Amino acid sequence: MAGRKGGAKAERLERLAWGVNDRLGSTAFLQANLRKAFPKHWSFLLGEIALYSFVILLITGVYLTLFFKPSGAVLIYDGSYAPLNGVRMSEAYASTLHLTFDVRGGLLMRQIHHWAAIVFLAAITIHLLRIFFTGAFRKPREINWLIGTTLFALALAEGFAGYSLPDDLLSGTGLRIFEGILLSMPVVGTYLALWAFGGQFPSSEDFIPRLFTVHILLVPGLLLALITAHLMILWHQTHTQWPGRGRRERAVHGEPTFPHFAAQSASYFLFTFGVLAGLAAFAQVNPVWLYGPYEPDEVSFGSQPDWYVGFLEGSLRIMPRLETNLFGHTIMWNVLVPAVVLPGVFFTLIALYPFVERWATGDERVHHLLDRPRNAATRTAIGAAVIAWYGNLWAAGGNDVIAWAFDIPLFWTTWFFRAGFFVAPLLAFTITRRVCLSLQRRDLRQREEGVESGLISLSPEGGFHERHERPSDEREALLRTRRPEELVAPYPRHLIPLPTPDRARAQVRTRVNRFYLNYQSESHGGGQGDLRRDSRRHDDR
């Protein structure tokens, strides 16, 4: 009897599956996609960390939403945290304290959520750097680069919004800075501040509910839509892969989606969740109960935002005092430039970089193989310069802490970081480019002379020399991945050298092209070499 019931149940499930397949064509879809190859390399996991952190943010955020009260109404606290009993505070801050001390697992969930936000931004940042340094943004992946840049900007806004919701002293200080940034915008600044805060900050009770809606609905919806589009485009275009023996632009080598990649992804998600839970359990983050509620006339010493907005803090601290009175209006350049103009230009340049490089190099080909960073010396040097520039601003955001810790005057640190704003990127660019060219020369020597074997030979004349051996096939494939010489543009020639706009544009583009690609003046054979000679040598071998 039990066997007949089991057979009938299996038959019904089979009919259901075939019914779904007849209507949706699921079998054909699964057959086409379950065997899709995914390359195996640790650097590809950076994007997965960002994805899994976002999923954890959604899960923990739903839990926190059940207990948090997004209200700016003022009350007298009489909860279980004794040091703040009898203190006037907003309902948002009181509910945060209740969630922390009275809800079972509340503090753990709060800290998992906060750590997940920190790791989410860090993973996106490192993932973007990996894509940049390896040239994974090149054709046909420019759209995904734009989506990734937008995700980065939205994640910054989402992190700042969540960080500001508890209405504690630290987050309130950040909101006061945000109000100052809005007010610094000429003509429209006052109206933007009144519209955003619903009145005069911090007396308005409308801002926290608005910020809560933005944090749990608007920005997460945009993030979810963009992440979905990002993954769909990635799935359609296939994954990039590192160069190696037998690797070609049109063929992707890797493990199939099912069962290998699916099992690895599931285990990696659990691993990410476990690490975040461990951080939440043993590493305290954002202890809002120690800061107290926000009061406009109080600012705690050493207050620092989360790391991902530290560069904005640093840019504000090192900007000199500068303002202009024009037609009865005061333009605060010391706020407008570092907090509005600078990040706007920064994110715009990041978004447009793939198109700038394509214009400079004239490379319109489809790329599925990644660049070794050393073989794109100029791009790698630009990336290092941006990291140095960002790091200088990030460190400047803690100039008061640095001055206190090392017992040096605050103005010394301020002027040090002001100089570093210009000097650090130049030094990083120059040093990184020279290192890349040196690595290219070493690769060229290995191709011409072979690799060191560690074996010493005695010549008939009594001399000693080390024997070199041919590189392995895998190493040989890596050594041959170099920038194509044909992308270096010749200088334009004109019969009549008149300063026409077309001639000026051609000259500019040619110089930018040679700045990017032509390393012959700095390193013979570096990055270019004689491809015809190299191919003949390879054929002779």
Tab-separated table of C-alpha atoms in Angstrom, residues 192-457:
chain	number	residue	atom	x	y	z
A	192	LEU	CA	17.434	71.395	-0.549
A	193	ALA	CA	18.141	71.377	3.188
A	194	LEU	CA	14.581	72.382	4.075
A	195	TRP	CA	13.174	69.789	1.655
A	196	ALA	CA	15.444	66.983	2.909
A	197	PHE	CA	14.992	67.632	6.638
A	198	GLY	CA	11.395	68.814	6.490
A	199	GLY	CA	12.318	71.997	8.355
A	200	GLN	CA	15.158	73.370	10.411
A	201	PHE	CA	17.627	70.689	11.557
A	202	PRO	CA	17.552	69.216	14.191
A	203	SER	CA	14.151	70.414	15.437
A	204	SER	CA	12.173	68.694	12.670
A	205	GLU	CA	10.547	65.336	13.489
A	206	ASP	CA	9.991	64.457	9.828
A	207	PHE	CA	13.569	63.635	8.857
A	208	ILE	CA	14.042	60.281	10.608
A	209	PRO	CA	10.891	58.724	9.032
A	210	ARG	CA	12.017	60.011	5.639
A	211	LEU	CA	15.526	58.658	6.131
A	212	PHE	CA	14.081	55.338	7.286
A	213	THR	CA	11.994	55.044	4.098
A	214	VAL	CA	15.036	55.821	1.968
A	215	HIS	CA	17.138	53.288	3.887
A	216	ILE	CA	14.752	50.310	3.862
A	217	LEU	CA	12.833	50.888	0.613
A	218	LEU	CA	14.213	53.287	-1.971
A	219	VAL	CA	17.964	52.588	-2.007
A	220	PRO	CA	17.667	48.812	-1.325
A	221	GLY	CA	15.203	48.560	-4.208
A	222	LEU	CA	17.640	50.301	-6.518
A	223	LEU	CA	20.504	48.146	-5.261
A	224	LEU	CA	18.512	44.960	-5.779
A	225	ALA	CA	17.511	45.984	-9.314
A	226	LEU	CA	21.063	46.936	-10.290
A	227	ILE	CA	22.583	43.792	-8.760
A	228	THR	CA	20.067	41.695	-10.711
A	229	ALA	CA	20.933	43.519	-13.934
A	230	HIS	CA	24.644	43.159	-13.147
A	231	LEU	CA	24.351	39.392	-12.701
A	232	MET	CA	22.161	38.959	-15.788
A	233	ILE	CA	24.677	40.797	-17.976
A	234	LEU	CA	27.525	38.805	-16.420
A	235	TRP	CA	25.677	35.567	-17.128
A	236	HIS	CA	25.017	36.571	-20.735
A	237	GLN	CA	28.534	37.819	-21.506
A	238	THR	CA	30.309	34.994	-19.633
A	239	HIS	CA	33.040	35.536	-17.080
A	240	THR	CA	36.480	36.917	-17.756
A	241	GLN	CA	39.469	34.667	-17.155
A	242	TRP	CA	43.165	34.996	-16.504
A	243	PRO	CA	45.568	34.366	-19.390
A	244	GLY	CA	47.288	31.019	-19.497
A	245	ARG	CA	48.105	28.028	-21.616
A	246	GLY	CA	45.294	27.307	-24.064
A	247	ARG	CA	43.251	30.329	-22.975
A	248	ARG	CA	41.521	32.198	-25.783
A	249	GLU	CA	39.287	35.238	-25.935
A	250	ARG	CA	36.253	33.271	-27.096
A	251	ALA	CA	36.472	30.180	-24.874
A	252	VAL	CA	36.003	30.170	-21.091
A	253	HIS	CA	37.685	27.479	-19.011
A	254	GLY	CA	36.270	26.626	-15.619
A	255	GLU	CA	33.945	24.453	-13.584
A	256	PRO	CA	30.267	23.923	-14.482
A	257	THR	CA	27.535	25.837	-12.681
A	258	PHE	CA	26.054	22.649	-11.262
A	259	PRO	CA	27.112	20.977	-9.106
A	260	HIS	CA	30.585	22.502	-8.605
A	261	PHE	CA	29.943	26.238	-8.676
A	262	ALA	CA	26.559	25.954	-6.936
A	263	ALA	CA	28.051	23.943	-4.059
A	264	GLN	CA	31.004	26.319	-3.712
A	265	SER	CA	28.692	29.349	-3.690
A	266	ALA	CA	26.411	27.866	-1.030
A	267	SER	CA	29.341	26.996	1.220
A	268	TYR	CA	30.947	30.387	0.633
A	269	PHE	CA	27.724	32.151	1.614
A	270	LEU	CA	27.646	30.199	4.874
A	271	PHE	CA	31.320	30.987	5.443
A	272	THR	CA	30.681	34.716	4.906
A	273	PHE	CA	27.715	34.597	7.278
A	274	GLY	CA	29.841	32.802	9.878
A	275	VAL	CA	32.672	35.347	9.664
A	276	LEU	CA	30.230	38.251	10.050
A	277	ALA	CA	28.544	36.537	12.989
A	278	GLY	CA	31.946	35.977	14.590
A	279	LEU	CA	32.854	39.636	14.137
A	280	ALA	CA	29.500	40.658	15.623
A	281	ALA	CA	30.020	38.396	18.632
A	282	PHE	CA	33.616	39.332	19.454
A	283	ALA	CA	34.327	42.747	17.862
A	284	GLN	CA	32.226	45.645	19.101
A	285	VAL	CA	31.126	48.175	16.484
A	286	ASN	CA	29.188	51.437	16.866
A	287	PRO	CA	28.285	51.280	20.589
A	288	VAL	CA	25.623	54.006	20.396
A	289	TRP	CA	24.747	53.689	24.112
A	290	LEU	CA	28.147	55.159	24.984
A	291	TYR	CA	27.635	58.238	22.816
A	292	GLY	CA	24.265	59.309	24.170
A	293	PRO	CA	21.494	61.093	22.263
A	294	TYR	CA	22.315	63.841	19.798
A	295	GLU	CA	22.596	67.355	21.186
A	296	PRO	CA	23.425	70.209	18.771
A	297	ASP	CA	25.894	71.805	21.192
A	298	GLU	CA	27.931	68.628	21.830
A	299	VAL	CA	30.609	66.959	19.715
A	300	SER	CA	32.711	64.132	21.125
A	301	PHE	CA	36.492	64.144	20.695
A	302	GLY	CA	37.864	61.804	18.054
A	303	SER	CA	34.494	61.255	16.380
A	304	GLN	CA	34.987	59.396	13.123
A	305	PRO	CA	32.506	58.140	10.519
A	306	ASP	CA	32.576	54.655	9.055
A	307	TRP	CA	35.610	54.108	6.843
A	308	TYR	CA	33.803	54.451	3.512
A	309	VAL	CA	32.981	58.152	4.028
A	310	GLY	CA	36.296	58.930	5.702
A	311	PHE	CA	37.694	60.472	2.510
A	312	LEU	CA	34.950	63.124	2.570
A	313	GLU	CA	35.774	63.895	6.187
A	314	GLY	CA	39.429	64.265	5.257
A	315	SER	CA	38.733	66.531	2.296
A	316	LEU	CA	36.702	68.847	4.532
A	317	ARG	CA	39.434	68.984	7.171
A	318	ILE	CA	42.316	69.925	4.879
A	319	MET	CA	40.450	72.463	2.718
A	320	PRO	CA	41.577	76.011	3.540
A	321	ARG	CA	39.053	78.632	4.609
A	322	LEU	CA	37.712	80.237	1.452
A	323	GLU	CA	34.450	81.998	0.733
A	324	THR	CA	33.070	84.506	-1.762
A	325	ASN	CA	30.283	87.052	-1.351
A	326	LEU	CA	28.487	87.479	-4.660
A	327	PHE	CA	25.269	89.454	-5.195
A	328	GLY	CA	24.366	89.140	-1.548
A	329	HIS	CA	25.020	85.382	-1.433
A	330	THR	CA	27.939	83.699	0.324
A	331	ILE	CA	29.592	80.787	-1.498
A	332	MET	CA	31.440	78.560	0.979
A	333	TRP	CA	34.172	77.109	-1.197
A	334	ASN	CA	35.718	75.324	1.798
A	335	VAL	CA	32.611	73.088	1.927
A	336	LEU	CA	31.345	73.133	-1.658
A	337	VAL	CA	34.622	72.075	-3.279
A	338	PRO	CA	35.671	69.173	-0.985
A	339	ALA	CA	32.186	67.797	-0.237
A	340	VAL	CA	30.246	68.376	-3.488
A	341	VAL	CA	32.572	69.106	-6.402
A	342	LEU	CA	35.367	66.683	-5.499
A	343	PRO	CA	33.216	63.526	-4.978
A	344	GLY	CA	31.134	64.435	-8.040
A	345	VAL	CA	34.228	64.653	-10.223
A	346	PHE	CA	35.680	61.531	-8.589
A	347	PHE	CA	32.696	59.292	-9.336
A	348	THR	CA	32.243	60.781	-12.801
A	349	LEU	CA	35.837	60.010	-13.753
A	350	ILE	CA	35.508	56.474	-12.380
A	351	ALA	CA	32.380	55.885	-14.473
A	352	LEU	CA	33.891	57.320	-17.667
A	353	TYR	CA	37.317	55.681	-17.432
A	354	PRO	CA	36.581	52.687	-19.740
A	355	PHE	CA	35.509	55.070	-22.487
A	356	VAL	CA	38.518	57.323	-21.922
A	357	GLU	CA	40.927	54.394	-22.186
A	358	ARG	CA	39.200	53.050	-25.282
A	359	TRP	CA	39.451	56.502	-26.888
A	360	ALA	CA	43.110	56.768	-25.933
A	361	THR	CA	44.172	53.306	-27.065
A	362	GLY	CA	41.784	52.889	-30.006
A	363	ASP	CA	41.106	49.331	-28.803
A	364	GLU	CA	37.658	48.336	-30.103
A	365	ARG	CA	38.149	44.578	-29.785
A	366	VAL	CA	36.167	42.220	-27.562
A	367	HIS	CA	38.124	41.086	-24.488
A	368	HIS	CA	37.463	38.051	-22.309
A	369	LEU	CA	41.087	37.557	-21.244
A	370	LEU	CA	42.332	39.727	-18.396
A	371	ASP	CA	45.450	41.871	-18.408
A	372	ARG	CA	48.311	41.234	-16.065
A	373	PRO	CA	48.610	44.586	-14.250
A	374	ARG	CA	52.322	44.846	-15.057
A	375	ASN	CA	51.556	44.695	-18.777
A	376	ALA	CA	49.289	47.746	-18.537
A	377	ALA	CA	51.814	49.921	-16.741
A	378	THR	CA	50.071	53.250	-17.263
A	379	ARG	CA	46.663	51.996	-16.167
A	380	THR	CA	48.174	50.314	-13.110
A	381	ALA	CA	50.038	53.501	-12.243
A	382	ILE	CA	46.827	55.539	-12.550
A	383	GLY	CA	45.089	53.119	-10.199
A	384	ALA	CA	47.937	53.347	-7.686
A	385	ALA	CA	47.792	57.152	-7.862
A	386	VAL	CA	44.064	57.133	-7.120
A	387	ILE	CA	44.589	54.756	-4.181
A	388	ALA	CA	47.309	57.044	-2.787
A	389	TRP	CA	45.083	60.108	-3.252
A	390	TYR	CA	42.135	58.375	-1.582
A	391	GLY	CA	44.313	57.017	1.224
A	392	ASN	CA	45.717	60.468	1.919
A	393	LEU	CA	42.202	61.903	2.285
A	394	TRP	CA	41.122	58.911	4.348
A	395	ALA	CA	44.020	59.408	6.776
A	396	ALA	CA	43.344	63.159	6.864
A	397	GLY	CA	39.894	62.373	8.245
A	398	GLY	CA	41.658	61.342	11.472
A	399	ASN	CA	44.223	64.120	11.647
A	400	ASP	CA	43.103	65.054	15.168
A	401	VAL	CA	43.538	61.482	16.375
A	402	ILE	CA	46.952	61.284	14.697
A	403	ALA	CA	48.016	64.575	16.275
A	404	TRP	CA	46.892	63.398	19.712
A	405	ALA	CA	48.445	59.927	19.409
A	406	PHE	CA	51.851	61.197	18.250
A	407	ASP	CA	51.781	64.404	20.306
A	408	ILE	CA	52.317	66.735	17.360
A	409	PRO	CA	50.508	69.993	16.512
A	410	LEU	CA	47.239	69.593	14.653
A	411	PHE	CA	48.258	72.129	12.015
A	412	TRP	CA	51.306	70.034	11.133
A	413	THR	CA	49.111	67.079	10.244
A	414	THR	CA	46.757	69.348	8.305
A	415	TRP	CA	49.550	70.773	6.159
A	416	PHE	CA	51.110	67.342	5.739
A	417	PHE	CA	47.892	65.976	4.233
A	418	ARG	CA	47.411	69.110	2.144
A	419	ALA	CA	50.790	68.493	0.550
A	420	GLY	CA	49.999	64.791	0.255
A	421	PHE	CA	46.865	65.617	-1.741
A	422	PHE	CA	49.150	66.574	-4.650
A	423	VAL	CA	52.426	64.784	-3.911
A	424	ALA	CA	51.165	61.291	-2.963
A	425	PRO	CA	49.449	60.549	-6.323
A	426	LEU	CA	52.486	61.741	-8.322
A	427	LEU	CA	54.871	59.591	-6.309
A	428	ALA	CA	52.577	56.558	-6.492
A	429	PHE	CA	52.167	56.953	-10.270
A	430	THR	CA	55.893	57.314	-10.938
A	431	ILE	CA	56.991	54.462	-8.662
A	432	THR	CA	54.271	52.059	-9.809
A	433	ARG	CA	54.963	52.658	-13.479
A	434	ARG	CA	58.669	52.054	-12.997
A	435	VAL	CA	57.990	48.857	-11.036
A	436	CYS	CA	55.681	47.575	-13.789
A	437	LEU	CA	58.285	48.315	-16.468
A	438	SER	CA	60.941	46.553	-14.391
A	439	LEU	CA	58.705	43.491	-14.125
A	440	GLN	CA	58.166	43.626	-17.894
A	441	ARG	CA	61.926	43.691	-18.462
A	442	ARG	CA	62.317	40.686	-16.172
A	443	ASP	CA	59.659	38.805	-18.138
A	444	LEU	CA	61.451	39.708	-21.371
A	445	ARG	CA	64.752	38.365	-20.012
A	446	GLN	CA	63.068	35.140	-18.961
A	447	ARG	CA	61.681	34.711	-22.462
A	448	GLU	CA	65.052	35.347	-24.058
A	449	GLU	CA	67.349	33.620	-21.539
A	450	GLY	CA	65.065	31.158	-19.767
A	451	VAL	CA	64.486	30.782	-16.056
A	452	GLU	CA	67.143	30.134	-13.443
A	453	SER	CA	67.637	26.431	-12.782
A	454	GLY	CA	69.912	26.644	-9.734
A	455	LEU	CA	72.454	24.428	-11.496
A	456	ILE	CA	76.049	25.706	-11.856
A	457	SER	CA	78.157	24.514	-14.781
